[in-house]
Amino acid sequence: MSGNKDSENIQDVNGKEDSTDVSEMLQLQLAEVEMLESMFANPGEFTLDNQSVLDELRAFVEGTIDYDVLESRVGFTIKMMTTSSPSYQLELICHFPHEYPSIHPEVFIRAPAMGRTNHRHLSENLYKYVASLDTGYILVGSLVEWLQQNAHIYLTQEKASARKGSAPESDKKEESFTRLWIYSHHIYSKFKRQDILDWATELGLKGFSMPGKPGVICVEGCTEDVDEFWYRIRRLNWKRLMIKEQEVKEVQGQKIAELCRFSKFQELELEVVGGKGRSYHMDLGKFYEFLHEHDSAYIFPMYFGVEGKNVGD
């Protein structure tokens, strides 16, 4: 086995070395995935985001690849039925940071038939439960058990709202449009960058992410989906993350797509300007040009404190 592997440590967002033994954590992750696959053995119950990730993690644990080329992490979805309402399906989406279980996993819930308010309450209480659990132990089985025992509370509330004749929140989804401009001290992590892309795509949002220092994210689309995106990313570990500008419009008969300035969500690949260590930023002249092309040049001073100029001016 590689000597580098056993002593491999990682760095936190401030660059400080963390003494977590990544190899030990990944061995526990591989064992937990094997256990979950046996627990949820019916077709469609347990789905890995990428089956090949297990081979890559095993290669690292066995010492055949080094940590600096480890590109993958464990991600999966568990579909389950609640104990009180067997026909009602919930989905638990999990991502394991390489340091898990020495830190908590990233978890989210999908409940297609549940309204936004009850879904948010269920999610918030699940997060509180996660935070209450001790680190150092595999946790997903406990999360599944908690959901199976507690989801009926929110289902009961959902049914009560339906009996009162309230309009389903899903019917109200297209009433407003939001464009959210987000500032981060930096975006370097390959996993955060992938989360941003994956979640924006999952939620049907448009816009862009610009990695480097500072990091800039713009998402636009249905207000409910933009709110969900913001709710998710602010749960990640950031040195600084804030909303710079929030633009909200009533749809008023228009389609959401007609209000969007961007045709898709993408990570910008502009010319990189290097800095000290791993610090870098994108060419700001080209970034201003990109914003100008999408009728968004006005946002540049909010991020950088100066008026922008087109490349070549």
Coordinates of C-alpha atoms in Angstrom, one line a residue, residues 37-39 90 116 141 145 159 174 200 207 210 215 217 221 228 230 239 244 260 262-263 266 276 289 301 303 306:
E37 CA -27.3 -1.9 -1.3
S38 CA -28.3 -5.0 0.7
M39 CA -30.9 -3.1 2.7
L90 CA -39.9 9.9 -0.5
R116 CA -43.4 23.6 -0.7
G141 CA -29.5 4.1 8.2
E145 CA -35.4 5.4 10.0
K159 CA -53.9 16.1 3.6
E174 CA -45.2 29.6 -12.1
A200 CA -29.1 24.1 -11.2
G207 CA -27.5 31.2 -15.5
M210 CA -17.7 31.6 -12.3
G215 CA -16.8 33.2 -7.1
I217 CA -23.2 32.5 -9.3
G221 CA -36.0 30.7 -13.2
E228 CA -34.5 25.7 -3.3
W230 CA -30.1 28.9 -2.5
K239 CA -15.7 31.1 3.9
K244 CA -25.7 40.5 -4.0
C260 CA -34.5 34.4 -18.7
F262 CA -29.4 32.9 -20.2
S263 CA -30.2 29.9 -22.5
Q266 CA -23.0 26.7 -17.4
K276 CA -0.5 32.9 -5.1
E289 CA -18.1 41.3 -21.8
P301 CA -19.9 47.2 -10.0
Y303 CA -19.3 42.6 -7.2
V306 CA -15.8 49.6 -10.3

